[in-house]
Amino acid sequence: MADQPEYLTPPSALGAFIRRNPVALKELRGRMRGARAFVVLSVYAVLMSLFTLILYGTYSASQAVTLSTSGGVIGKLIFGAVVAIELFLVCFISPAFTSGAISGERERQTFDLLRTTLLPAERIVSGKLISALAYVLLLLLVAVPLQSLAFLMGGVTIEEVLLSIWILIVSATGYASVGVFFSASTQRTLNASVLTYAFALAVTVALPIGTAILAAVGAAAGASDQVGLEALMIYGTYLLAATNPIATAVLTEVNILNNGGIFVLTQSLSNGTNVPLVQPWIPYTLFMAFVTVVMVRLSVRAIRRASLEGDTQPDAE
Amino acid sequence: MAAIIETHNLTKRYKKVNAVTDLSLSVDEGAIYGFVGPNGAGKTTTMHMLTTLLQPTSGEAYVAGYSVTKNPRDVRRVIGYMPDFFGVYDDMKVWEYLDFFAACYDIPEGERGPLIRDLLELVELSHRAEDMVDGLSRGMKQRLCLARTLAHDPQVLILDEPASGLDPRARIEIRELLVELANMGKTIFFSTHILADVREICTQVGIIEAGELVMQGSVEEMQRQLIPHREIIVTILGEAAPVKERLAILPNVDAVDDMKPDGGRQRIHVTLRGEDEEVSGLLAELVSGGVPVLHFTEETRDLESVFMRATRGIVS
């Protein structure tokens, strides 16, 4: 068996599962081949570790702390910082992996080859998405030991860790699907990247600004005894926050720290009335699921439209 | 013989430009069909419509009985398409390239290994199976691309300039491969600018210009249609004038002209209407008339002449 070529060797069970989507298999093979993937993962792990070390060192130098007295604070700080960096990376790395998914095929002139096979547009899109997400998940997995430091130092519960991982995965899926959509809708990867990052910036930067404005209006309304408006602003703030990964993570963590539940909580208005709320990660999950479904369906439609109208111009000969 | 590709008034219009206009062609099953035309004539557009990559503006096309507009998936199942460029996937081995496309054609996992081995043997790339696709020569890439089109054992191969940009050896190898595939029962529809290849291997030829099919048929049929007369060169001993007078009055002779003498021998150019019998009759007339004939040859009517006569150099 040792001399048998690789293509004659039966695949493992995992290999057989991945092979069901040839696009995912091809992408993963290309992404993981050679030293590049190992180097990227190593550099990522080293940078994250250095960041954690610097954070710990800076905090220790500024405060007279020991692990026994302030371990919980340091643990929470490291955990929060690592998750924040990961969230930021997920928002900008996931689209980078997918914004060239379909447009790259056009640029390499391999799109026509794919379109004349029996591969349906759904499998092309899902293959691209799965392969990108698999790599992002690998990056998240690399950072798990750093997040786990929080357990060593205390201050973070298992629910918080699981919620953070959930928000990261949901964010990666949503942002990657946006990248696939723009890639399927444009001819050039550069255009797809610009549009994808514009979307990512709008969601991660512009929406928090809107959230802050609503929160401020809500606070002002509370001060002027306009209870109805105050309640409306609170719900508006939560809904807007639920479109942003960082706002969702921060708000969910703040609510948990304020003795809110994992799923639901209540918030008091200025007149003492309690309004029921769900934790932002739930509407965020629904929002990102909606974004993913819509983007995937639009991507499939864009690929089918290319088949109907043709990507090729008359001067192709 | 039954037609495996048929188009009826196939038309593709891009805004104001008619890329293909009312194209009606027919390719026999098992044929090697050369699709010839100047740049911009509409060859690639036609192929894109036949391969379901492009929706026709009007008209219809059928491949193996399936409509390209109504049954595109069935059409894809029976065709193997090779574009005029070689799309390269980075970081892919030769066998992975074939494995990927075999999987795209729903070929079961267990059948792919032996299939890849056979395909690589067919295109003589078995020794490069583990090499990266990017590292292959252009000729090898073309052969690999051809192997890819065969992964799902299609009935029809639609190849857009398969020998484009290849060196003479690689070109001959591709040509031989096409003949071998035709012997295996495949119908081959390919576009080319290399008329020598068409002359060498094609059983049918279609000439397209400015989006319109100018002619189609076998090379011989086209020659007869476009150049109905035969051109005979007669080399004689002695004076040419009496021979010219004698030939000029023959019923099938259109013209008799002097040619530049060759080594002091007189040469006469005779333009003759008719088939082989008339050519033979001309020689018999000369010999029976006592004309001292040294050489009697027919000027070859090559495909270039046919092509030049059929086309006018118009680009759509």
XYZ file of C-alpha atoms in Angstrom:
633
model
C 0.000 0.000 0.000
C 2.933 2.305 0.631
C 3.673 2.628 -3.101
C 0.042 3.161 -4.077
C -0.674 6.638 -5.505
C -2.738 8.882 -3.244
C -5.650 8.997 -5.677
C -6.029 5.214 -5.473
C -6.056 5.185 -1.671
C -9.583 5.046 -0.148
C -10.374 8.179 1.871
C -10.976 8.217 5.604
C -14.502 8.678 6.985
C -13.840 12.414 7.510
C -12.324 12.679 4.031
C -15.379 10.989 2.528
C -17.659 13.461 4.327
C -15.698 16.478 3.072
C -15.516 15.010 -0.428
C -19.278 15.249 -0.699
C -18.701 18.888 -1.553
C -15.824 18.992 -4.041
C -15.522 22.785 -3.798
C -15.017 22.648 -0.019
C -12.436 19.904 -0.402
C -10.557 21.774 -3.122
C -10.504 25.002 -1.131
C -9.350 23.284 2.058
C -6.633 21.402 0.202
C -5.369 24.634 -1.286
C -5.591 26.557 1.980
C -3.904 23.980 4.157
C -1.184 22.879 1.726
C 2.449 23.633 2.473
C 3.934 25.742 5.227
C 1.702 28.776 4.715
C -1.208 27.600 6.879
C 1.149 26.454 9.639
C 3.023 29.768 9.586
C -0.189 31.846 9.660
C -1.584 29.857 12.583
C 1.706 30.021 14.472
C 2.102 33.768 13.976
C -1.518 34.249 15.071
C -0.974 32.165 18.236
C 2.278 33.976 19.067
C 0.730 37.436 18.573
C -2.276 36.569 20.703
C -0.020 35.156 23.424
C 2.191 38.251 23.361
C -0.861 40.475 23.605
C -2.137 38.493 26.600
C 1.285 38.659 28.263
C 1.572 42.414 27.731
C -1.939 42.886 29.096
C -1.124 40.873 32.193
C 2.207 42.635 32.667
C 0.731 46.102 32.257
C -2.117 45.403 34.671
C 0.208 43.818 37.240
C 2.619 46.751 37.072
C -0.123 49.344 37.545
C -1.944 47.521 40.376
C -0.579 45.795 43.425
C -2.231 42.517 42.655
C -1.637 38.849 43.133
C -3.413 35.909 41.588
C -5.006 35.073 44.891
C -6.456 38.514 45.508
C -7.260 39.850 42.037
C -7.093 36.772 39.843
C -10.736 37.140 38.932
C -10.227 40.689 37.676
C -7.197 39.731 35.592
C -8.957 36.618 34.308
C -11.959 38.641 33.211
C -9.707 41.272 31.638
C -7.737 38.713 29.628
C -10.873 36.879 28.616
C -12.601 40.085 27.494
C -9.564 41.319 25.581
C -8.984 38.014 23.785
C -12.655 37.744 22.800
C -12.689 41.393 21.634
C -9.665 40.813 19.408
C -11.149 37.613 18.072
C -14.440 39.332 17.325
C -12.657 42.101 15.484
C -10.606 39.560 13.527
C -13.656 37.468 12.715
C -15.462 40.540 11.373
C -12.614 41.343 9.037
C -10.936 37.993 8.354
C -14.058 35.999 7.466
C -15.029 38.340 4.600
C -11.411 38.326 3.411
C -11.590 34.561 3.004
C -14.804 34.710 1.019
C -14.734 37.989 -0.926
C -12.615 36.298 -3.593
C -14.562 33.045 -3.541
C -16.534 33.435 -6.774
C -14.883 36.502 -8.316
C -11.550 34.672 -7.943
C -12.961 31.858 -10.065
C -13.879 34.434 -12.688
C -10.435 36.019 -12.561
C -8.682 32.652 -12.832
C -11.027 31.858 -15.723
C -12.185 28.678 -14.009
C -15.765 29.809 -13.478
C -16.893 28.602 -16.918
C -15.368 25.204 -16.198
C -17.383 24.953 -12.992
C -20.564 26.143 -14.675
C -20.412 23.429 -17.327
C -20.217 20.695 -14.674
C -23.210 19.212 -12.863
C -22.345 21.100 -9.691
C -25.378 23.185 -8.641
C -24.905 26.798 -7.579
C -25.950 25.890 -4.011
C -23.026 23.491 -3.641
C -20.571 26.015 -5.054
C -21.695 28.619 -2.515
C -21.889 26.199 0.424
C -18.477 24.736 -0.449
C -16.885 28.176 -0.451
C -18.590 29.076 2.821
C -17.724 25.816 4.588
C -14.051 26.007 3.647
C -13.744 29.638 4.804
C -15.534 28.911 8.066
C -13.423 25.837 8.704
C -10.306 27.987 8.601
C -11.800 30.701 10.791
C -12.857 28.041 13.302
C -9.302 26.773 13.311
C -8.117 30.281 14.217
C -10.684 30.426 17.021
C -9.569 27.018 18.220
C -5.974 28.244 18.412
C -7.059 30.992 20.809
C -9.053 28.685 23.095
C -6.038 27.986 25.391
C -5.663 31.750 25.911
C -9.340 32.106 26.755
C -8.908 29.181 29.125
C -6.403 31.195 31.157
C -9.471 32.906 32.554
C -10.473 29.613 34.197
C -7.052 29.405 35.782
C -7.369 32.898 37.193
C -11.091 32.806 37.852
C -13.732 35.451 37.263
C -15.290 33.862 34.183
C -17.993 31.216 34.076
C -18.321 28.401 31.568
C -21.544 30.012 30.270
C -19.653 33.192 29.409
C -16.982 31.239 27.540
C -19.570 29.223 25.606
C -21.547 32.371 24.782
C -18.413 34.108 23.514
C -17.590 31.149 21.260
C -21.187 31.104 20.019
C -21.125 34.820 19.164
C -17.787 34.334 17.373
C -19.124 31.440 15.291
C -22.362 33.243 14.440
C -20.409 36.381 13.463
C -17.977 34.392 11.296
C -20.856 32.714 9.450
C -22.742 35.947 8.809
C -19.731 37.979 7.695
C -18.397 35.146 5.513
C -21.774 34.871 3.761
C -21.687 38.621 3.050
C -18.257 38.124 1.442
C -19.594 35.294 -0.715
C -22.532 37.430 -1.841
C -20.404 40.371 -2.965
C -17.973 37.946 -4.600
C -20.776 36.308 -6.576
C -22.247 39.668 -7.570
C -19.101 41.357 -8.859
C -16.577 40.504 -11.546
C -13.469 41.530 -9.588
C -12.243 40.453 -6.178
C -11.068 44.004 -5.460
C -14.605 45.339 -5.897
C -16.019 42.490 -3.825
C -13.499 43.185 -1.035
C -14.249 46.918 -0.985
C -18.012 46.311 -0.793
C -17.632 43.587 1.841
C -15.436 45.747 4.066
C -17.767 48.691 3.604
C -20.566 46.464 4.906
C -18.420 45.164 7.771
C -17.418 48.707 8.746
C -21.016 49.896 8.597
C -22.137 47.095 10.903
C -19.223 47.216 13.328
C -18.718 51.000 13.471
C -21.757 52.891 12.164
C -24.355 50.810 13.996
C -22.688 51.214 17.415
C -22.759 54.961 16.886
C -26.488 54.692 16.217
C -26.819 52.504 19.287
C -25.019 55.073 21.431
C -27.270 57.861 20.129
C -30.399 55.820 20.934
C -29.060 55.001 24.387
C -28.387 58.687 25.025
C -31.897 59.610 23.863
C -33.267 56.881 26.142
C -31.347 58.259 29.112
C -32.551 61.770 28.372
C -36.119 60.510 28.094
C -35.718 58.794 31.460
C -34.537 62.032 32.975
C -37.591 63.870 31.607
C -40.071 61.223 32.832
C -41.146 60.171 29.323
C -41.446 56.501 30.313
C -42.939 55.286 27.038
C -40.158 56.851 24.998
C -37.571 55.583 27.448
C -38.857 51.983 27.069
C -38.942 52.388 23.296
C -35.368 53.648 23.273
C -34.225 50.724 25.422
C -35.760 48.224 23.023
C -34.331 50.174 20.066
C -30.907 50.177 21.664
C -31.077 46.435 22.242
C -32.230 45.772 18.697
C -29.496 47.907 17.193
C -26.934 46.333 19.504
C -28.125 42.962 18.272
C -26.868 43.793 14.796
C -23.319 44.317 16.005
C -21.063 41.560 17.323
C -19.031 43.719 19.679
C -22.054 45.565 21.085
C -23.829 42.220 21.495
C -20.894 40.684 23.337
C -20.371 43.696 25.601
C -24.057 44.136 26.414
C -24.555 40.418 27.068
C -21.530 40.390 29.403
C -22.672 43.546 31.214
C -26.150 42.061 31.694
C -24.692 38.813 33.051
C -22.482 40.775 35.464
C -25.556 42.700 36.613
C -27.091 39.377 37.631
C -29.143 39.032 34.454
C -29.920 35.560 33.149
C -28.246 33.908 30.208
C -31.431 34.165 28.169
C -33.701 36.843 29.673
C -33.438 39.775 32.032
C -35.415 42.766 33.203
C -34.440 46.386 33.159
C -35.846 49.079 35.396
C -37.082 52.331 33.937
C -36.584 55.638 35.700
C -40.036 55.324 37.313
C -39.207 51.902 38.725
C -41.178 49.861 36.167
C -39.412 46.679 35.014
C -39.369 45.907 31.294
C -38.575 42.359 30.138
C -35.703 41.877 27.729
C -33.925 38.979 26.052
C -30.166 38.823 26.074
C -28.776 40.520 22.910
C -27.017 37.365 21.736
C -30.421 35.815 20.929
C -31.685 38.527 18.521
C -28.091 38.782 17.224
C -28.143 35.077 16.386
C -31.487 35.486 14.630
C -30.231 38.568 12.769
C -27.066 36.820 11.607
C -29.035 33.704 10.641
C -31.295 35.939 8.549
C -28.279 37.693 6.976
C -26.667 34.319 6.207
C -29.780 32.834 4.601
C -30.451 35.960 2.531
C -26.830 36.320 1.425
C -26.498 32.643 0.493
C -29.737 32.731 -1.492
C -28.699 35.939 -3.272
C -25.295 34.397 -4.046
C -26.943 31.330 -5.553
C -29.210 33.586 -7.590
C -26.226 35.640 -8.805
C -24.461 32.485 -9.983
C -27.597 31.226 -11.722
C -28.062 34.612 -13.365
C -24.508 34.415 -14.668
C -25.473 31.086 -16.237
C -28.514 32.602 -17.878
C -26.988 35.843 -19.077
C -23.423 34.666 -19.525
C -20.308 36.142 -18.033
C -18.587 36.283 -21.359
C -18.478 39.400 -23.484
C -18.793 39.233 -27.280
C -15.136 40.092 -27.782
C -14.071 36.933 -25.994
C -12.679 35.382 -29.157
C -25.849 9.555 -40.035
C -27.849 11.095 -37.153
C -26.998 14.612 -36.049
C -25.764 14.865 -32.460
C -25.511 18.680 -32.487
C -28.126 20.762 -34.218
C -28.794 24.472 -34.139
C -31.805 26.169 -35.682
C -31.554 29.893 -36.390
C -29.425 30.335 -33.295
C -28.930 34.015 -32.557
C -27.053 35.907 -29.866
C -27.328 39.649 -29.671
C -25.402 41.918 -27.293
C -27.261 45.218 -27.311
C -26.544 46.477 -30.835
C -24.013 43.791 -31.759
C -25.129 40.573 -33.413
C -22.522 38.062 -32.268
C -24.280 35.128 -33.939
C -27.108 35.425 -36.460
C -29.508 32.669 -37.529
C -26.882 29.975 -37.247
C -28.142 26.588 -38.387
C -25.609 23.826 -38.306
C -25.627 20.084 -37.969
C -22.884 17.827 -36.647
C -23.047 14.104 -37.347
C -22.574 11.628 -34.525
C -18.962 10.476 -34.422
C -17.764 13.359 -36.598
C -14.736 15.534 -36.085
C -16.208 18.924 -36.892
C -13.851 21.826 -37.484
C -15.444 25.185 -36.756
C -13.411 27.737 -38.676
C -13.657 31.477 -38.886
C -11.755 34.709 -38.435
C -11.316 36.318 -35.017
C -14.587 37.757 -33.763
C -16.640 35.609 -36.133
C -18.786 34.162 -33.348
C -17.131 30.791 -32.768
C -16.729 31.137 -29.008
C -20.202 32.646 -28.624
C -21.673 29.678 -30.483
C -19.727 27.272 -28.286
C -20.874 29.082 -25.162
C -24.474 28.637 -26.245
C -23.917 24.951 -27.011
C -22.321 24.428 -23.600
C -25.175 26.220 -21.771
C -22.854 29.035 -20.661
C -24.857 31.552 -22.625
C -28.567 31.864 -23.252
C -29.394 32.387 -26.952
C -31.354 35.516 -27.817
C -33.451 33.410 -30.191
C -33.324 30.104 -31.995
C -32.630 26.734 -30.487
C -29.779 24.299 -30.149
C -29.821 20.604 -29.329
C -26.986 18.408 -28.127
C -27.655 14.681 -28.130
C -31.324 15.527 -28.414
C -31.376 17.830 -25.378
C -32.306 21.482 -25.705
C -29.593 23.796 -24.397
C -32.255 26.160 -23.066
C -34.780 23.667 -21.680
C -32.506 20.839 -20.495
C -29.170 22.498 -19.660
C -28.283 19.927 -16.991
C -28.798 17.055 -19.428
C -26.670 18.878 -21.987
C -23.885 19.306 -19.416
C -24.025 15.601 -18.707
C -23.309 14.703 -22.337
C -20.707 17.322 -23.201
C -17.102 17.887 -22.255
C -16.054 21.499 -22.713
C -12.568 22.867 -23.050
C -12.298 26.672 -23.264
C -9.620 28.470 -25.253
C -7.729 29.293 -22.051
C -6.537 26.990 -19.323
C -8.011 28.017 -15.989
C -5.385 27.221 -13.383
C -6.154 26.438 -9.773
C -3.178 27.275 -7.606
C -1.924 24.685 -5.182
C -3.492 21.737 -6.942
C -1.860 18.512 -7.987
C -2.547 16.992 -11.389
C -4.562 14.105 -9.951
C -6.430 16.451 -7.590
C -7.483 18.549 -10.584
C -9.061 15.507 -12.230
C -10.487 14.273 -8.930
C -12.141 17.647 -8.337
C -13.851 17.744 -11.715
C -14.817 14.059 -11.523
C -16.523 14.866 -8.212
C -18.229 17.851 -9.855
C -19.770 15.378 -12.310
C -21.100 13.245 -9.432
C -18.740 10.366 -10.126
C -18.752 8.179 -6.999
C -15.732 8.334 -4.726
C -14.788 4.705 -5.285
C -14.679 5.017 -9.073
C -12.528 8.120 -9.202
C -9.131 6.558 -8.468
C -9.129 4.077 -11.371
C -10.739 6.711 -13.618
C -7.966 9.219 -12.902
C -5.358 6.551 -13.596
C -6.963 5.744 -16.971
C -7.345 9.385 -17.953
C -3.739 10.166 -17.086
C -2.619 7.181 -19.129
C -4.719 8.331 -22.076
C -3.129 11.779 -22.131
C 0.298 10.382 -21.171
C 0.583 12.289 -17.916
C 0.729 9.363 -15.474
C 4.278 10.295 -14.536
C 3.158 13.810 -13.563
C 0.194 12.776 -11.375
C 1.748 14.135 -8.170
C 3.096 17.344 -9.739
C 1.426 20.703 -9.306
C -0.752 21.758 -12.245
C 0.956 25.142 -12.302
C 4.288 23.481 -13.098
C 3.127 21.760 -16.293
C 4.050 22.974 -19.758
C 1.291 24.525 -21.864
C 1.014 21.387 -23.977
C 0.679 19.228 -20.878
C -1.918 21.580 -19.447
C -3.937 21.290 -22.653
C -3.743 17.494 -22.442
C -4.770 17.603 -18.798
C -7.657 19.886 -19.684
C -8.691 17.401 -22.363
C -8.527 14.608 -19.788
C -10.773 16.706 -17.551
C -13.404 16.965 -20.284
C -13.483 13.155 -20.448
C -13.985 12.574 -16.726
C -17.714 11.844 -17.057
C -17.391 9.970 -20.370
C -19.318 12.526 -22.450
C -20.648 11.790 -25.944
C -19.620 15.156 -27.332
C -16.443 17.147 -26.849
C -16.682 20.879 -27.502
C -13.184 22.280 -27.698
C -12.377 25.946 -28.220
C -9.075 26.209 -30.057
C -7.465 23.194 -28.388
C -4.172 23.653 -30.217
C -3.919 27.397 -29.686
C -0.468 28.570 -28.622
C 1.104 25.131 -28.711
C 4.454 24.265 -30.220
C 4.384 21.967 -33.296
C 5.011 18.779 -31.317
C 2.317 19.543 -28.737
C -0.057 20.489 -31.554
C 0.495 17.172 -33.285
C 0.013 15.330 -29.984
C -3.323 17.058 -29.403
C -4.357 16.307 -32.986
C -3.523 12.637 -32.559
C -5.416 12.585 -29.292
C -8.505 14.006 -30.997
C -8.351 11.288 -33.655
C -7.980 8.667 -30.929
C -11.007 10.075 -29.108
C -13.026 10.048 -32.317
C -12.031 6.399 -32.765
C -13.406 5.807 -29.260
C -16.771 7.033 -30.531
C -16.703 10.629 -29.313
C -18.075 13.425 -31.462
C -15.622 16.296 -31.538
C -16.666 19.855 -32.284
C -13.690 22.160 -32.195
C -12.822 25.657 -33.315
C -9.463 26.438 -34.791
C -7.447 28.808 -36.918
C -5.094 26.044 -38.009
C -6.458 24.957 -41.380
C -3.842 22.229 -41.741
C -5.367 20.502 -38.707
C -8.822 20.804 -40.216
C -7.637 19.339 -43.498
C -5.842 16.543 -41.652
C -8.490 15.264 -39.244
C -11.914 16.797 -39.843
C -14.765 14.859 -41.390
C -16.957 17.965 -41.379
C -16.157 21.654 -41.528
C -18.222 24.739 -40.839
C -17.042 28.209 -41.801
C -18.456 31.123 -39.839
C -17.991 34.795 -40.552
C -19.567 37.849 -38.940
C -21.811 35.557 -36.902
C -23.218 33.739 -39.910
C -22.488 30.224 -41.079
C -21.052 30.691 -44.524
C -20.646 27.027 -45.462
C -20.602 23.559 -43.994
C -19.836 20.092 -45.266
C -16.781 17.961 -45.890
C -13.618 19.648 -47.154
C -14.070 17.972 -50.541
C -17.671 19.155 -50.827
C -16.609 22.680 -50.044
C -13.837 22.579 -52.580
C -16.203 21.373 -55.268
C -18.742 24.013 -54.336
C -16.378 26.960 -54.107
C -13.852 26.076 -56.779
C -15.811 24.151 -59.389
C -13.082 24.266 -62.028
C -9.883 22.210 -62.105
C -6.515 23.746 -62.817
C -4.124 21.630 -64.868
C -0.486 22.398 -65.619
C 0.871 20.765 -68.765
C 4.622 20.800 -69.532
C 5.443 20.039 -73.156
C 8.372 19.817 -75.532
C 8.335 22.260 -78.427
C 6.058 25.202 -79.223
C 3.148 26.040 -76.926
C 1.019 28.030 -79.380
C -0.403 25.132 -81.463
C -1.162 23.176 -78.306
C -2.980 26.143 -76.817
C -5.085 26.494 -79.962
C -5.940 22.813 -79.884
C -6.968 22.914 -76.203
C -8.913 26.173 -76.366
C -11.604 24.659 -78.592
C -12.333 21.733 -76.275
C -15.837 21.956 -74.702
C -14.876 21.820 -71.003
C -11.889 24.121 -71.212
C -12.543 27.625 -69.877
C -9.108 29.134 -70.371
C -5.652 28.271 -71.624
C -2.776 30.487 -70.456
C 0.960 30.565 -70.838
C 3.082 29.985 -67.807
C 6.685 30.855 -67.107
C 8.887 28.168 -68.786
C 10.563 25.720 -66.431
C 14.129 24.840 -67.439
C 13.407 25.882 -71.026
C 10.310 23.709 -71.237
C 7.012 25.312 -72.160
C 4.232 25.194 -69.614
C 0.521 25.730 -70.190
C -2.108 26.416 -67.537
C -5.513 24.919 -68.395
C -8.689 25.815 -66.528
C -11.126 22.953 -66.874
C -14.701 22.325 -65.795
C -15.724 18.857 -64.771
C -14.820 15.788 -62.788
C -12.010 13.275 -63.015
C -13.345 11.959 -66.359
C -12.853 15.352 -68.004
C -9.306 15.625 -66.642
C -8.508 12.174 -67.996
C -10.120 13.136 -71.333
C -7.901 16.178 -71.586
C -4.765 14.062 -71.221
C -6.094 11.566 -73.765
C -6.745 14.413 -76.225
C -3.185 15.690 -75.882
C -1.636 12.266 -76.297
C -3.864 11.276 -79.228
C -3.037 14.625 -80.869
C 0.671 13.773 -80.735
C 1.532 16.520 -78.240
C 4.879 15.639 -76.581
C 3.687 15.821 -72.913
C 6.418 15.797 -70.254
C 4.292 16.513 -67.155
C 0.563 16.620 -66.554
C -0.382 17.729 -63.028
C -3.401 19.171 -61.291
C -2.814 22.170 -59.077
C -3.812 21.387 -55.485
C -6.767 23.375 -54.153
C -5.918 23.747 -50.532
C -8.231 24.646 -47.660
C -6.699 28.106 -47.439
C -8.059 28.842 -50.921
C -11.476 27.549 -49.904
C -11.399 29.620 -46.731
C -10.310 32.766 -48.530
C -13.039 32.328 -51.119
C -15.699 31.575 -48.521
C -14.910 34.510 -46.241
C -14.691 38.208 -46.890
C -12.766 39.320 -43.822
C -15.802 40.791 -42.100
C -15.875 40.912 -38.304
C -19.209 41.262 -36.486
